[in-house]
Amino acid sequence: MNEVYLEGIIVSVDKPEAKADQNHHLVCQLRMTHRTRQGQLKHELYTVNVWNRLADWAERHIAAGTPVFIKGYLTQRNHSGAAAVEITASRFVIKQALLHSEESQSSPSEE
């Protein structure tokens, strides 16, 4: 089973140049923050790939600063000869402000 669930804030959203026959693709940077056992605040940055209908949805609803939950799976790519682990998103949920309710805006699933 290869399934990950992440919560964080979108730092950037990029649309790579695509050839005419390629599927729609977005690349997001997700920042996660947590405390270590020693109580130190640690920030981690993850690359999230978004494809097809989910990329269409994300392009309209996701921007830098958006707090999200992501469901996806791990993928590995080679960048300049070095292997990099990335996440491919299968679902986004935008975390809404919890002022009046706990409703979330959910993306279409890629499943």
PDB file of N, CA, C and O in Angstrom, residues 59-105:
ATOM      1  N   GLU A  59      -6.003  24.439 -10.041  1.00  0.00           N
ATOM      2  CA  GLU A  59      -5.626  25.696 -10.676  1.00  0.00           C
ATOM      3  C   GLU A  59      -6.626  26.799 -10.352  1.00  0.00           C
ATOM      4  O   GLU A  59      -6.262  27.964 -10.209  1.00  0.00           O
ATOM      5  N   ARG A  60      -7.895  26.440 -10.196  1.00  0.00           N
ATOM      6  CA  ARG A  60      -8.949  27.415  -9.877  1.00  0.00           C
ATOM      7  C   ARG A  60      -9.041  27.712  -8.378  1.00  0.00           C
ATOM      8  O   ARG A  60      -9.478  28.793  -7.999  1.00  0.00           O
ATOM      9  N   HIS A  61      -8.684  26.764  -7.505  1.00  0.00           N
ATOM     10  CA  HIS A  61      -8.958  26.913  -6.072  1.00  0.00           C
ATOM     11  C   HIS A  61      -7.735  26.995  -5.156  1.00  0.00           C
ATOM     12  O   HIS A  61      -7.865  27.404  -4.007  1.00  0.00           O
ATOM     13  N   ILE A  62      -6.576  26.579  -5.616  1.00  0.00           N
ATOM     14  CA  ILE A  62      -5.389  26.525  -4.755  1.00  0.00           C
ATOM     15  C   ILE A  62      -4.422  27.637  -5.143  1.00  0.00           C
ATOM     16  O   ILE A  62      -4.139  27.837  -6.322  1.00  0.00           O
ATOM     17  N   ALA A  63      -3.907  28.348  -4.145  1.00  0.00           N
ATOM     18  CA  ALA A  63      -2.912  29.402  -4.367  1.00  0.00           C
ATOM     19  C   ALA A  63      -1.940  29.384  -3.197  1.00  0.00           C
ATOM     20  O   ALA A  63      -2.180  28.726  -2.183  1.00  0.00           O
ATOM     21  N   ALA A  64      -0.857  30.113  -3.330  1.00  0.00           N
ATOM     22  CA  ALA A  64       0.101  30.220  -2.230  1.00  0.00           C
ATOM     23  C   ALA A  64      -0.623  30.730  -0.991  1.00  0.00           C
ATOM     24  O   ALA A  64      -1.436  31.656  -1.071  1.00  0.00           O
ATOM     25  N   GLY A  65      -0.357  30.090   0.139  1.00  0.00           N
ATOM     26  CA  GLY A  65      -0.996  30.461   1.395  1.00  0.00           C
ATOM     27  C   GLY A  65      -2.228  29.664   1.744  1.00  0.00           C
ATOM     28  O   GLY A  65      -2.771  29.794   2.842  1.00  0.00           O
ATOM     29  N   THR A  66      -2.702  28.816   0.838  1.00  0.00           N
ATOM     30  CA  THR A  66      -3.897  28.012   1.087  1.00  0.00           C
ATOM     31  C   THR A  66      -3.570  26.847   2.016  1.00  0.00           C
ATOM     32  O   THR A  66      -2.695  26.045   1.714  1.00  0.00           O
ATOM     33  N   PRO A  67      -4.267  26.729   3.158  1.00  0.00           N
ATOM     34  CA  PRO A  67      -4.069  25.565   4.028  1.00  0.00           C
ATOM     35  C   PRO A  67      -4.870  24.381   3.479  1.00  0.00           C
ATOM     36  O   PRO A  67      -6.046  24.532   3.140  1.00  0.00           O
ATOM     37  N   VAL A  68      -4.223  23.220   3.356  1.00  0.00           N
ATOM     38  CA  VAL A  68      -4.874  22.068   2.722  1.00  0.00           C
ATOM     39  C   VAL A  68      -4.571  20.767   3.450  1.00  0.00           C
ATOM     40  O   VAL A  68      -3.594  20.660   4.197  1.00  0.00           O
ATOM     41  N   PHE A  69      -5.428  19.790   3.209  1.00  0.00           N
ATOM     42  CA  PHE A  69      -5.170  18.387   3.491  1.00  0.00           C
ATOM     43  C   PHE A  69      -4.974  17.742   2.123  1.00  0.00           C
ATOM     44  O   PHE A  69      -5.719  18.044   1.182  1.00  0.00           O
ATOM     45  N   ILE A  70      -4.008  16.839   1.993  1.00  0.00           N
ATOM     46  CA  ILE A  70      -3.767  16.158   0.722  1.00  0.00           C
ATOM     47  C   ILE A  70      -3.744  14.654   0.951  1.00  0.00           C
ATOM     48  O   ILE A  70      -3.107  14.179   1.892  1.00  0.00           O
ATOM     49  N   LYS A  71      -4.442  13.939   0.091  1.00  0.00           N
ATOM     50  CA  LYS A  71      -4.340  12.484   0.039  1.00  0.00           C
ATOM     51  C   LYS A  71      -3.611  12.175  -1.259  1.00  0.00           C
ATOM     52  O   LYS A  71      -3.903  12.768  -2.294  1.00  0.00           O
ATOM     53  N   GLY A  72      -2.648  11.262  -1.211  1.00  0.00           N
ATOM     54  CA  GLY A  72      -1.912  10.935  -2.417  1.00  0.00           C
ATOM     55  C   GLY A  72      -1.035   9.725  -2.230  1.00  0.00           C
ATOM     56  O   GLY A  72      -1.253   8.917  -1.324  1.00  0.00           O
ATOM     57  N   TYR A  73      -0.029   9.612  -3.089  1.00  0.00           N
ATOM     58  CA  TYR A  73       0.899   8.490  -2.999  1.00  0.00           C
ATOM     59  C   TYR A  73       2.299   8.978  -3.352  1.00  0.00           C
ATOM     60  O   TYR A  73       2.478  10.001  -4.009  1.00  0.00           O
ATOM     61  N   LEU A  74       3.304   8.241  -2.872  1.00  0.00           N
ATOM     62  CA  LEU A  74       4.697   8.605  -3.110  1.00  0.00           C
ATOM     63  C   LEU A  74       5.124   8.198  -4.508  1.00  0.00           C
ATOM     64  O   LEU A  74       4.751   7.133  -4.995  1.00  0.00           O
ATOM     65  N   THR A  75       5.905   9.066  -5.142  1.00  0.00           N
ATOM     66  CA  THR A  75       6.499   8.761  -6.443  1.00  0.00           C
ATOM     67  C   THR A  75       7.971   9.150  -6.372  1.00  0.00           C
ATOM     68  O   THR A  75       8.374   9.949  -5.528  1.00  0.00           O
ATOM     69  N   GLN A  76       8.759   8.576  -7.240  1.00  0.00           N
ATOM     70  CA  GLN A  76      10.181   8.890  -7.270  1.00  0.00           C
ATOM     71  C   GLN A  76      10.543   9.346  -8.677  1.00  0.00           C
ATOM     72  O   GLN A  76      10.188   8.708  -9.657  1.00  0.00           O
ATOM     73  N   ARG A  77      11.269  10.449  -8.769  1.00  0.00           N
ATOM     74  CA  ARG A  77      11.698  11.005 -10.055  1.00  0.00           C
ATOM     75  C   ARG A  77      13.188  11.275  -9.996  1.00  0.00           C
ATOM     76  O   ARG A  77      13.740  11.523  -8.936  1.00  0.00           O
ATOM     77  N   ASN A  78      13.816  11.262 -11.163  1.00  0.00           N
ATOM     78  CA  ASN A  78      15.224  11.628 -11.251  1.00  0.00           C
ATOM     79  C   ASN A  78      15.331  13.072 -11.710  1.00  0.00           C
ATOM     80  O   ASN A  78      14.784  13.448 -12.743  1.00  0.00           O
ATOM     81  N   HIS A  79      16.021  13.882 -10.909  1.00  0.00           N
ATOM     82  CA  HIS A  79      16.283  15.280 -11.248  1.00  0.00           C
ATOM     83  C   HIS A  79      17.791  15.465 -11.292  1.00  0.00           C
ATOM     84  O   HIS A  79      18.453  15.349 -10.272  1.00  0.00           O
ATOM     85  N   SER A  80      18.318  15.715 -12.461  1.00  0.00           N
ATOM     86  CA  SER A  80      19.763  15.934 -12.631  1.00  0.00           C
ATOM     87  C   SER A  80      20.583  14.787 -12.042  1.00  0.00           C
ATOM     88  O   SER A  80      21.579  15.008 -11.361  1.00  0.00           O
ATOM     89  N   GLY A  81      20.122  13.568 -12.256  1.00  0.00           N
ATOM     90  CA  GLY A  81      20.854  12.393 -11.794  1.00  0.00           C
ATOM     91  C   GLY A  81      20.619  12.015 -10.341  1.00  0.00           C
ATOM     92  O   GLY A  81      21.130  11.011  -9.871  1.00  0.00           O
ATOM     93  N   ALA A  82      19.845  12.792  -9.593  1.00  0.00           N
ATOM     94  CA  ALA A  82      19.565  12.482  -8.193  1.00  0.00           C
ATOM     95  C   ALA A  82      18.092  12.104  -8.053  1.00  0.00           C
ATOM     96  O   ALA A  82      17.221  12.756  -8.621  1.00  0.00           O
ATOM     97  N   ALA A  83      17.836  11.040  -7.299  1.00  0.00           N
ATOM     98  CA  ALA A  83      16.461  10.600  -7.073  1.00  0.00           C
ATOM     99  C   ALA A  83      15.789  11.515  -6.054  1.00  0.00           C
ATOM    100  O   ALA A  83      16.388  11.890  -5.048  1.00  0.00           O
ATOM    101  N   ALA A  84      14.550  11.898  -6.330  1.00  0.00           N
ATOM    102  CA  ALA A  84      13.773  12.745  -5.424  1.00  0.00           C
ATOM    103  C   ALA A  84      12.426  12.084  -5.183  1.00  0.00           C
ATOM    104  O   ALA A  84      11.778  11.625  -6.123  1.00  0.00           O
ATOM    105  N   VAL A  85      12.008  12.033  -3.935  1.00  0.00           N
ATOM    106  CA  VAL A  85      10.691  11.495  -3.591  1.00  0.00           C
ATOM    107  C   VAL A  85       9.702  12.653  -3.596  1.00  0.00           C
ATOM    108  O   VAL A  85       9.950  13.696  -2.989  1.00  0.00           O
ATOM    109  N   GLU A  86       8.609  12.464  -4.300  1.00  0.00           N
ATOM    110  CA  GLU A  86       7.561  13.470  -4.401  1.00  0.00           C
ATOM    111  C   GLU A  86       6.219  12.818  -4.090  1.00  0.00           C
ATOM    112  O   GLU A  86       6.126  11.601  -3.988  1.00  0.00           O
ATOM    113  N   ILE A  87       5.200  13.640  -3.948  1.00  0.00           N
ATOM    114  CA  ILE A  87       3.844  13.149  -3.707  1.00  0.00           C
ATOM    115  C   ILE A  87       3.023  13.433  -4.953  1.00  0.00           C
ATOM    116  O   ILE A  87       3.120  14.519  -5.543  1.00  0.00           O
ATOM    117  N   THR A  88       2.235  12.473  -5.386  1.00  0.00           N
ATOM    118  CA  THR A  88       1.248  12.701  -6.432  1.00  0.00           C
ATOM    119  C   THR A  88      -0.110  12.746  -5.742  1.00  0.00           C
ATOM    120  O   THR A  88      -0.494  11.785  -5.070  1.00  0.00           O
ATOM    121  N   ALA A  89      -0.800  13.868  -5.858  1.00  0.00           N
ATOM    122  CA  ALA A  89      -2.069  14.067  -5.162  1.00  0.00           C
ATOM    123  C   ALA A  89      -3.200  13.330  -5.869  1.00  0.00           C
ATOM    124  O   ALA A  89      -3.294  13.338  -7.090  1.00  0.00           O
ATOM    125  N   SER A  90      -4.055  12.689  -5.078  1.00  0.00           N
ATOM    126  CA  SER A  90      -5.281  12.105  -5.618  1.00  0.00           C
ATOM    127  C   SER A  90      -6.507  12.851  -5.083  1.00  0.00           C
ATOM    128  O   SER A  90      -7.603  12.698  -5.601  1.00  0.00           O
ATOM    129  N   ARG A  91      -6.293  13.690  -4.054  1.00  0.00           N
ATOM    130  CA  ARG A  91      -7.395  14.470  -3.484  1.00  0.00           C
ATOM    131  C   ARG A  91      -6.844  15.655  -2.697  1.00  0.00           C
ATOM    132  O   ARG A  91      -5.843  15.541  -2.013  1.00  0.00           O
ATOM    133  N   PHE A  92      -7.520  16.791  -2.803  1.00  0.00           N
ATOM    134  CA  PHE A  92      -7.230  17.984  -2.009  1.00  0.00           C
ATOM    135  C   PHE A  92      -8.462  18.324  -1.197  1.00  0.00           C
ATOM    136  O   PHE A  92      -9.588  18.207  -1.684  1.00  0.00           O
ATOM    137  N   VAL A  93      -8.271  18.795   0.020  1.00  0.00           N
ATOM    138  CA  VAL A  93      -9.347  19.392   0.810  1.00  0.00           C
ATOM    139  C   VAL A  93      -8.800  20.704   1.339  1.00  0.00           C
ATOM    140  O   VAL A  93      -7.751  20.728   1.990  1.00  0.00           O
ATOM    141  N   ILE A  94      -9.495  21.794   1.054  1.00  0.00           N
ATOM    142  CA  ILE A  94      -9.080  23.102   1.549  1.00  0.00           C
ATOM    143  C   ILE A  94      -9.591  23.261   2.963  1.00  0.00           C
ATOM    144  O   ILE A  94     -10.776  23.076   3.231  1.00  0.00           O
ATOM    145  N   LYS A  95      -8.690  23.600   3.876  1.00  0.00           N
ATOM    146  CA  LYS A  95      -9.084  23.847   5.262  1.00  0.00           C
ATOM    147  C   LYS A  95      -9.711  25.234   5.337  1.00  0.00           C
ATOM    148  O   LYS A  95      -9.068  26.227   5.056  1.00  0.00           O
ATOM    149  N   GLN A  96     -10.967  25.289   5.727  1.00  0.00           N
ATOM    150  CA  GLN A  96     -11.661  26.565   5.887  1.00  0.00           C
ATOM    151  C   GLN A  96     -11.411  27.106   7.286  1.00  0.00           C
ATOM    152  O   GLN A  96     -11.117  26.366   8.208  1.00  0.00           O
ATOM    153  N   ALA A  97     -11.552  28.407   7.450  1.00  0.00           N
ATOM    154  CA  ALA A  97     -11.443  29.009   8.781  1.00  0.00           C
ATOM    155  C   ALA A  97     -12.516  28.403   9.677  1.00  0.00           C
ATOM    156  O   ALA A  97     -13.659  28.224   9.265  1.00  0.00           O
ATOM    157  N   LEU A  98     -12.146  28.065  10.876  1.00  0.00           N
ATOM    158  CA  LEU A  98     -13.069  27.409  11.799  1.00  0.00           C
ATOM    159  C   LEU A  98     -13.841  28.418  12.643  1.00  0.00           C
ATOM    160  O   LEU A  98     -14.187  28.153  13.780  1.00  0.00           O
ATOM    161  N   LEU A  99     -14.133  29.580  12.084  1.00  0.00           N
ATOM    162  CA  LEU A  99     -14.838  30.612  12.830  1.00  0.00           C
ATOM    163  C   LEU A  99     -16.304  30.264  13.049  1.00  0.00           C
ATOM    164  O   LEU A  99     -16.819  30.381  14.142  1.00  0.00           O
ATOM    165  N   HIS A 100     -16.986  29.815  11.998  1.00  0.00           N
ATOM    166  CA  HIS A 100     -18.413  29.546  12.094  1.00  0.00           C
ATOM    167  C   HIS A 100     -18.761  28.080  11.938  1.00  0.00           C
ATOM    168  O   HIS A 100     -19.798  27.646  12.404  1.00  0.00           O
ATOM    169  N   SER A 101     -17.941  27.333  11.245  1.00  0.00           N
ATOM    170  CA  SER A 101     -18.244  25.921  11.032  1.00  0.00           C
ATOM    171  C   SER A 101     -16.958  25.189  10.700  1.00  0.00           C
ATOM    172  O   SER A 101     -15.913  25.787  10.545  1.00  0.00           O
ATOM    173  N   GLU A 102     -17.042  23.884  10.574  1.00  0.00           N
ATOM    174  CA  GLU A 102     -15.887  23.083  10.217  1.00  0.00           C
ATOM    175  C   GLU A 102     -16.033  22.508   8.815  1.00  0.00           C
ATOM    176  O   GLU A 102     -15.562  21.430   8.525  1.00  0.00           O
ATOM    177  N   GLU A 103     -16.695  23.250   7.934  1.00  0.00           N
ATOM    178  CA  GLU A 103     -16.880  22.793   6.564  1.00  0.00           C
ATOM    179  C   GLU A 103     -15.577  22.912   5.794  1.00  0.00           C
ATOM    180  O   GLU A 103     -14.789  23.809   6.039  1.00  0.00           O
ATOM    181  N   SER A 104     -15.369  22.019   4.867  1.00  0.00           N
ATOM    182  CA  SER A 104     -14.198  22.065   3.997  1.00  0.00           C
ATOM    183  C   SER A 104     -14.652  22.023   2.553  1.00  0.00           C
ATOM    184  O   SER A 104     -15.679  21.437   2.239  1.00  0.00           O
ATOM    185  N   GLN A 105     -13.897  22.662   1.700  1.00  0.00           N
ATOM    186  CA  GLN A 105     -14.157  22.580   0.272  1.00  0.00           C
ATOM    187  C   GLN A 105     -13.303  21.458  -0.267  1.00  0.00           C
ATOM    188  O   GLN A 105     -12.097  21.475  -0.149  1.00  0.00           O
TER     189      GLN A 105
END
